[in-house]
Short mmCIF file of C-alpha atoms in Angstrom, two decimals:
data_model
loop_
_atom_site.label_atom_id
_atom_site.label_comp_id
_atom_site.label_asym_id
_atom_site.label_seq_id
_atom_site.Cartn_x
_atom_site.Cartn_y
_atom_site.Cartn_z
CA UNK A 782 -44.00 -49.78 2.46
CA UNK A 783 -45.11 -46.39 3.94
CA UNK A 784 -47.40 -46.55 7.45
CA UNK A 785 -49.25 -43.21 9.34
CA UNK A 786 -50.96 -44.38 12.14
CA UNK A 787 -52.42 -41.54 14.46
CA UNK A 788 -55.45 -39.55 15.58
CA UNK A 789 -57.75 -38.12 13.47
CA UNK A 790 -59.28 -35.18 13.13
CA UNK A 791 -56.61 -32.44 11.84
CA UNK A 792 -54.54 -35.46 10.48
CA UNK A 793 -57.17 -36.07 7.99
CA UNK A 794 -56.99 -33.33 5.43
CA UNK A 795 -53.12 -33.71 5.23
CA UNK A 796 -53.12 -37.75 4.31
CA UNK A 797 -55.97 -36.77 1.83
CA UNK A 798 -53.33 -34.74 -0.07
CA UNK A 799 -50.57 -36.63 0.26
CA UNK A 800 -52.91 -39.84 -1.10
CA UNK A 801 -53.42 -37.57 -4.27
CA UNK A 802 -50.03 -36.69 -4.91
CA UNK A 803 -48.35 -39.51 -4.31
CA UNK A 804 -50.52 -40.84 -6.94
CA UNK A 805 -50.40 -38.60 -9.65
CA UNK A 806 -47.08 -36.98 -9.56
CA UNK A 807 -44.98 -40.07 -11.09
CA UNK A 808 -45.35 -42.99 -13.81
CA UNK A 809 -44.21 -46.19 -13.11
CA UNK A 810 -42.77 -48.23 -15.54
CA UNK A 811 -43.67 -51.06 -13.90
CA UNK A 812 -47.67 -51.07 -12.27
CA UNK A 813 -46.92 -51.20 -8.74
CA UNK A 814 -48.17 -54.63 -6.55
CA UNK A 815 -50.14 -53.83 -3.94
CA UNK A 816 -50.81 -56.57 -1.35
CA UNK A 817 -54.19 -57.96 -0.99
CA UNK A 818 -53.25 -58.08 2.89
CA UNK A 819 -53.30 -53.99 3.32
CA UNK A 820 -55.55 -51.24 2.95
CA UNK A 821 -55.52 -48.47 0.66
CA UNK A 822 -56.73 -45.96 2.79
CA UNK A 823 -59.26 -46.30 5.38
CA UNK A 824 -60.10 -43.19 7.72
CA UNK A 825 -63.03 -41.77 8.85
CA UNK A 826 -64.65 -38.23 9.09
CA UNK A 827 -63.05 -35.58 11.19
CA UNK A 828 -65.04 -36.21 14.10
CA UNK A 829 -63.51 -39.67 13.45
CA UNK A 830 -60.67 -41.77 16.55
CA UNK A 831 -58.12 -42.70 13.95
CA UNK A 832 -56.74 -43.11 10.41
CA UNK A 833 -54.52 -45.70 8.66
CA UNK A 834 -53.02 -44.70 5.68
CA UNK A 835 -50.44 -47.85 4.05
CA UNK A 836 -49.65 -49.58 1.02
CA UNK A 837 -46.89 -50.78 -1.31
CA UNK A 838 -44.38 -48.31 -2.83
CA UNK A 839 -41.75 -50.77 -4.42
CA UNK A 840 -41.85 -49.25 -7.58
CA UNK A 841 -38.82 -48.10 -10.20
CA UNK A 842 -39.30 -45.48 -12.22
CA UNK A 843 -37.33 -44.60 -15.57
CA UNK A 844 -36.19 -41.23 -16.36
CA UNK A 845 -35.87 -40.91 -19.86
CA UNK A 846 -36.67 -37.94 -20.70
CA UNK A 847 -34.07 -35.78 -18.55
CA UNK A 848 -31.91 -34.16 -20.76
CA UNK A 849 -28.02 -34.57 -20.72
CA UNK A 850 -26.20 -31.33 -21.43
CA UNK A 851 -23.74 -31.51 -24.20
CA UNK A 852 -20.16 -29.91 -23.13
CA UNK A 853 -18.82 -30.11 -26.65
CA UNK A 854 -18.12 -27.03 -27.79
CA UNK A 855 -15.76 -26.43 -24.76
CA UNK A 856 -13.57 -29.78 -25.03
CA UNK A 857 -10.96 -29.81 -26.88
CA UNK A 858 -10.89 -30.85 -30.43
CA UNK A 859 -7.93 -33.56 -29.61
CA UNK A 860 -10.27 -35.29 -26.80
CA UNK A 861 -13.43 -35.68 -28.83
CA UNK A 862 -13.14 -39.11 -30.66
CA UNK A 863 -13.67 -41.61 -27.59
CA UNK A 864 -11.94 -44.30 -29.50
CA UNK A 865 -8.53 -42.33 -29.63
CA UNK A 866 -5.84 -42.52 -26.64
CA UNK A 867 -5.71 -39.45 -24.87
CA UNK A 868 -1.29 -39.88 -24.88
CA UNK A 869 -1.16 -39.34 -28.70
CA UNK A 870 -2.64 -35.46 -28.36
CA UNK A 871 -0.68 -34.88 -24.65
CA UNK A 872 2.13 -32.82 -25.88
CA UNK A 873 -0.24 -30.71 -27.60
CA UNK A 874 -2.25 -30.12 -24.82
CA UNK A 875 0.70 -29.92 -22.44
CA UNK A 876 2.07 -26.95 -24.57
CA UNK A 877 -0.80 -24.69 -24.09
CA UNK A 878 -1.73 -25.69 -21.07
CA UNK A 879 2.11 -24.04 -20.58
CA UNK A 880 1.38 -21.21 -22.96
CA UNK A 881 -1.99 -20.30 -20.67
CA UNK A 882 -0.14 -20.60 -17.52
CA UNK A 883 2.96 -18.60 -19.00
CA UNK A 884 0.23 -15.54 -19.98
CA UNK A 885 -1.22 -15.24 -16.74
CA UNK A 886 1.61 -15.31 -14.82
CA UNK A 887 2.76 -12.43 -16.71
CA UNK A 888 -0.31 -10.60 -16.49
CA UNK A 889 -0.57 -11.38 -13.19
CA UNK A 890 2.91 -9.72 -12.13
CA UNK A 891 2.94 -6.94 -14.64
CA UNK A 892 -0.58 -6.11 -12.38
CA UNK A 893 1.09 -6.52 -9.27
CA UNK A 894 3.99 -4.69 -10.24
CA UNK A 895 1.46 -1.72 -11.38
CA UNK A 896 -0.63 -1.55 -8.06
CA UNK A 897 2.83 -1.59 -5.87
CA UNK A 898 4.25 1.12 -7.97
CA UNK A 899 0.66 3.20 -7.67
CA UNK A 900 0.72 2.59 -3.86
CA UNK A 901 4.16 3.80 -3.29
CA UNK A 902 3.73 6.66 -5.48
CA UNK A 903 0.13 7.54 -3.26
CA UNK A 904 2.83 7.68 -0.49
CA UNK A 905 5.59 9.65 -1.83
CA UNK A 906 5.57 13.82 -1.11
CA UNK A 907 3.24 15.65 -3.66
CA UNK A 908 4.70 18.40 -6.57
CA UNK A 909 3.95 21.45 -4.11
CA UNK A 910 5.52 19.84 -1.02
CA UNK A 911 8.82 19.23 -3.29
CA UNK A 912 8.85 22.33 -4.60
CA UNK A 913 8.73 23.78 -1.05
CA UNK A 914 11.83 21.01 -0.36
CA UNK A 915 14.54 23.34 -2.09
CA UNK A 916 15.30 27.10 -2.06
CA UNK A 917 17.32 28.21 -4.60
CA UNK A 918 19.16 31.61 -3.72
CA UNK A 919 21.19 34.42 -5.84
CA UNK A 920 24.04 34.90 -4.18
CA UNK A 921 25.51 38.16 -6.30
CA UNK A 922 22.41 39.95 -4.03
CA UNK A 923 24.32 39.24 -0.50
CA UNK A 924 27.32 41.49 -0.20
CA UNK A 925 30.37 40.70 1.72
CA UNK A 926 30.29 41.07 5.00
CA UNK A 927 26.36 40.72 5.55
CA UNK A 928 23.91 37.85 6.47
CA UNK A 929 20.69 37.14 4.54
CA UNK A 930 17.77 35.33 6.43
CA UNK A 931 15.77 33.12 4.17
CA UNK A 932 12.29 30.76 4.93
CA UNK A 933 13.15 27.09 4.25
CA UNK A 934 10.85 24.49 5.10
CA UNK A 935 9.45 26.73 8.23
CA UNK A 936 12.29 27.17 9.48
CA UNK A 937 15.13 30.40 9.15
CA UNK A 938 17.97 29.85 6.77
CA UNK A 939 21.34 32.32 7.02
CA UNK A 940 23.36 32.58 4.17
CA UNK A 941 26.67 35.14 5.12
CA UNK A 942 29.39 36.30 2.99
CA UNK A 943 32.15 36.31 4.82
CA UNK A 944 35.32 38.49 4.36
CA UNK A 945 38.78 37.51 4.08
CA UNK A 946 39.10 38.55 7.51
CA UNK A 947 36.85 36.15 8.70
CA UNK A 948 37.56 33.18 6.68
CA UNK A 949 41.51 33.43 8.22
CA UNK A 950 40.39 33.89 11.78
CA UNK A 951 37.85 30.94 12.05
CA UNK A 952 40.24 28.38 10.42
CA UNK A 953 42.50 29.45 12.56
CA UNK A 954 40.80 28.35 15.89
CA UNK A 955 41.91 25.64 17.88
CA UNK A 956 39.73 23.04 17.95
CA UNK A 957 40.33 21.98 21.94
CA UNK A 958 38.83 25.75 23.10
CA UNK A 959 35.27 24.49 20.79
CA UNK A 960 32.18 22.59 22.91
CA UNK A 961 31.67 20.66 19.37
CA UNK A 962 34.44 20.78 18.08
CA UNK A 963 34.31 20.97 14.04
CA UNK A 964 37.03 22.68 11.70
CA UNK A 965 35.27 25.61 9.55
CA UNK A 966 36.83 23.54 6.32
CA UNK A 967 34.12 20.78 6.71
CA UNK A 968 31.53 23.05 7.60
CA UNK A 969 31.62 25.07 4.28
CA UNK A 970 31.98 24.22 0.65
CA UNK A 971 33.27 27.40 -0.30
CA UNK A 972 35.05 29.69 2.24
CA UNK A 973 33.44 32.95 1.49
CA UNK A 974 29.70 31.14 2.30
CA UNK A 975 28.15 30.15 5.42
CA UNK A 976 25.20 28.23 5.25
CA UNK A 977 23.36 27.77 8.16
CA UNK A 978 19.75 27.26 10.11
CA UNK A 979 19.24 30.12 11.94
CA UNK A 980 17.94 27.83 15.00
CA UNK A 981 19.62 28.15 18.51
CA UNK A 982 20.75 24.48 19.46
CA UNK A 983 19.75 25.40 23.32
CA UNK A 984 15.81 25.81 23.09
CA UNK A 985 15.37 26.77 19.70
CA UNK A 986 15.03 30.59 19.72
CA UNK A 987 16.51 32.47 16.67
CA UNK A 988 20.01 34.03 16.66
CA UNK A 989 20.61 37.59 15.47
CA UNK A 990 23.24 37.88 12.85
CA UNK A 991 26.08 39.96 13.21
CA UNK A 992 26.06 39.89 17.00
CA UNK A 993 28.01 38.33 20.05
CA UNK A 994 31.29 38.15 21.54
CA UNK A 995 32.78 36.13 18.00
CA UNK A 996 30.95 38.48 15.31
CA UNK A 997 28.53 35.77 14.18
CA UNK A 998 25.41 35.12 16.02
CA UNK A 999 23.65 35.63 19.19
CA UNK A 1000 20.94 34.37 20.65
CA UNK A 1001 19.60 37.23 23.04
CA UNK A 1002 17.19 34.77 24.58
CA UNK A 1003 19.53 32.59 26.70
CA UNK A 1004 22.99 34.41 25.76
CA UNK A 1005 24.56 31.88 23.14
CA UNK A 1006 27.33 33.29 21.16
CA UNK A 1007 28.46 31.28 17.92
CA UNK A 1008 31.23 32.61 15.68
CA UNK A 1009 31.32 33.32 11.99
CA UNK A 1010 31.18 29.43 11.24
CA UNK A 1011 28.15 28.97 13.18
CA UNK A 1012 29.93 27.51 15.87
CA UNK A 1013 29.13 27.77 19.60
CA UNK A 1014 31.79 29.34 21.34
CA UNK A 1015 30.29 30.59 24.81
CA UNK A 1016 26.56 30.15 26.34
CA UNK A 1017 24.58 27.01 27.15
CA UNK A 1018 23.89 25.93 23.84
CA UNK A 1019 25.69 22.12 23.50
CA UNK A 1020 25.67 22.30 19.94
CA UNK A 1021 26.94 24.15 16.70
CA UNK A 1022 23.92 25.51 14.36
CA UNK A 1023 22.98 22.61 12.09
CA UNK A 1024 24.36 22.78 8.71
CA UNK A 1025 21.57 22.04 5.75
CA UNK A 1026 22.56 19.84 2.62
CA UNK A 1027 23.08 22.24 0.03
CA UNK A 1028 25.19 22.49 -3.50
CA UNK A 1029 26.64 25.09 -5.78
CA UNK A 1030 25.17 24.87 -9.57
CA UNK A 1031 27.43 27.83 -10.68
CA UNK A 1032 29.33 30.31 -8.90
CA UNK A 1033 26.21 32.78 -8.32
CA UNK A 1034 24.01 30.46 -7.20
CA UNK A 1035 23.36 28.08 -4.64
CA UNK A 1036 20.62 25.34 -4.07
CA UNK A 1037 19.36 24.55 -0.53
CA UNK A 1038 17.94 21.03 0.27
#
């Protein structure tokens, strides 16, 4: 049962509509019952004190008509006869449930494995920047005795030919008189070339070749003197010029970085 009790007035027009919907929107299967003991609907004008708006709802309805969807065409063919145990077609079912899972995962990491190798590659140093990585240098142009100064990677790269003279006296030094002390063997692949960056180990200035009190390089900025293995020997540099990875293809050339 459904009661509105209230003033009337601005009430009224709504419990009009809802009168008329109520009855005409549904069919019962079953008439409904209404009680002899309450009121259809009994209200008066606008200008009216009150409405009263009740009666008897009790009422099933049957939805027949509503349509069930049919979801055969996506079950599978082994699960379609209701009178057939669902065991006797689970090892079918079981194997490509496997096979689908098998696929994905596949798929899945052969993706995975594509984006990671994309994003590292997005990281690693472009064609022009490797290029600019290595300096490859004839060395039949540098005679004996001289210093070449090449650009690698910003920075000043001397490449000397040294003399007999000069490979004897610098593995000849004693290691004790040295501030970083380092034998010319490990600071050279092949005696007769020196391979060095041309930057001063004090505050970075650039040596001249040629100069100082050893005959290699000296930095005229601070007065460090380095020998002919690019070794400091007197000024306030603390360390020996910096010796850059480099390898010999053939005996005329040599490949820096």
């Amino acid at each position: 049962m459904v009661s509105l009790a209230g003033p009337s007035g601005f009430l009224s027009p709504y419990l009009h509509t809802a009168k008329v919907l109520l009855s005409r929107q549904v069919k019962a299967v079953v008439p409904a019952a209404a009680s002899s003991g309450h009121a259809a609907v009994k209200q008066r004008g606008s200008s009216g004190d009150s409405a009263l708006f009740s009666g008897h709802f009790g009422v099933r309805y049957a939805h027949t008509d509503i349509r069930i969807p049919d979801f055969s065409d996506y079950r599978r063919h082994e699960v379609m006869d209701p009178k057939k145990s669902a065991q006797d077609s689970s090892e079918n079912r079981r194997a490509f449930s496997y096979l689908v899972t098998a696929s994905t995962a596949v798929v899945g990491v052969y993706a995975a494995k594509t984006v990671v190798t994309q994003f590292v590659s997005s990281m690693s140093a472009s064609a022009d920047v490797l290029a600019l990585s290595k300096i490859e240098i004839k060395l039949s142009d540098i005679p004996e005795g001289k210093n070449m100064t090449f650009k690698w990677r910003g920075k000043p790269l001397f490449v000397r030919h040294r003399t007999e003279k000069e490979i004897t006296t610098e593995a000849s030094v004693d290691l004790s008189e040295l501030r970083d002390p380092q034998h010319d063997k490990d600071r050279v692949l092949n005696p007769s070339w020196v391979i060095v960056i041309g930057v001063c180990t004090h505050l970075g200035c650039v040596p001249i070749a040629n100069a100082g009190d050893y005959g290699g390089y000296y930095c005229p900025c601070h007065g460090s003197h380095y020998d002919a293995s690019g070794r400091i020997r007197k000024g306030p540099a603390p360390l020996n010029l910096e010796v850059p990875y480099y390898e010999f293809p053939d005996e005329n050339i040599v490949i820096v970085g």
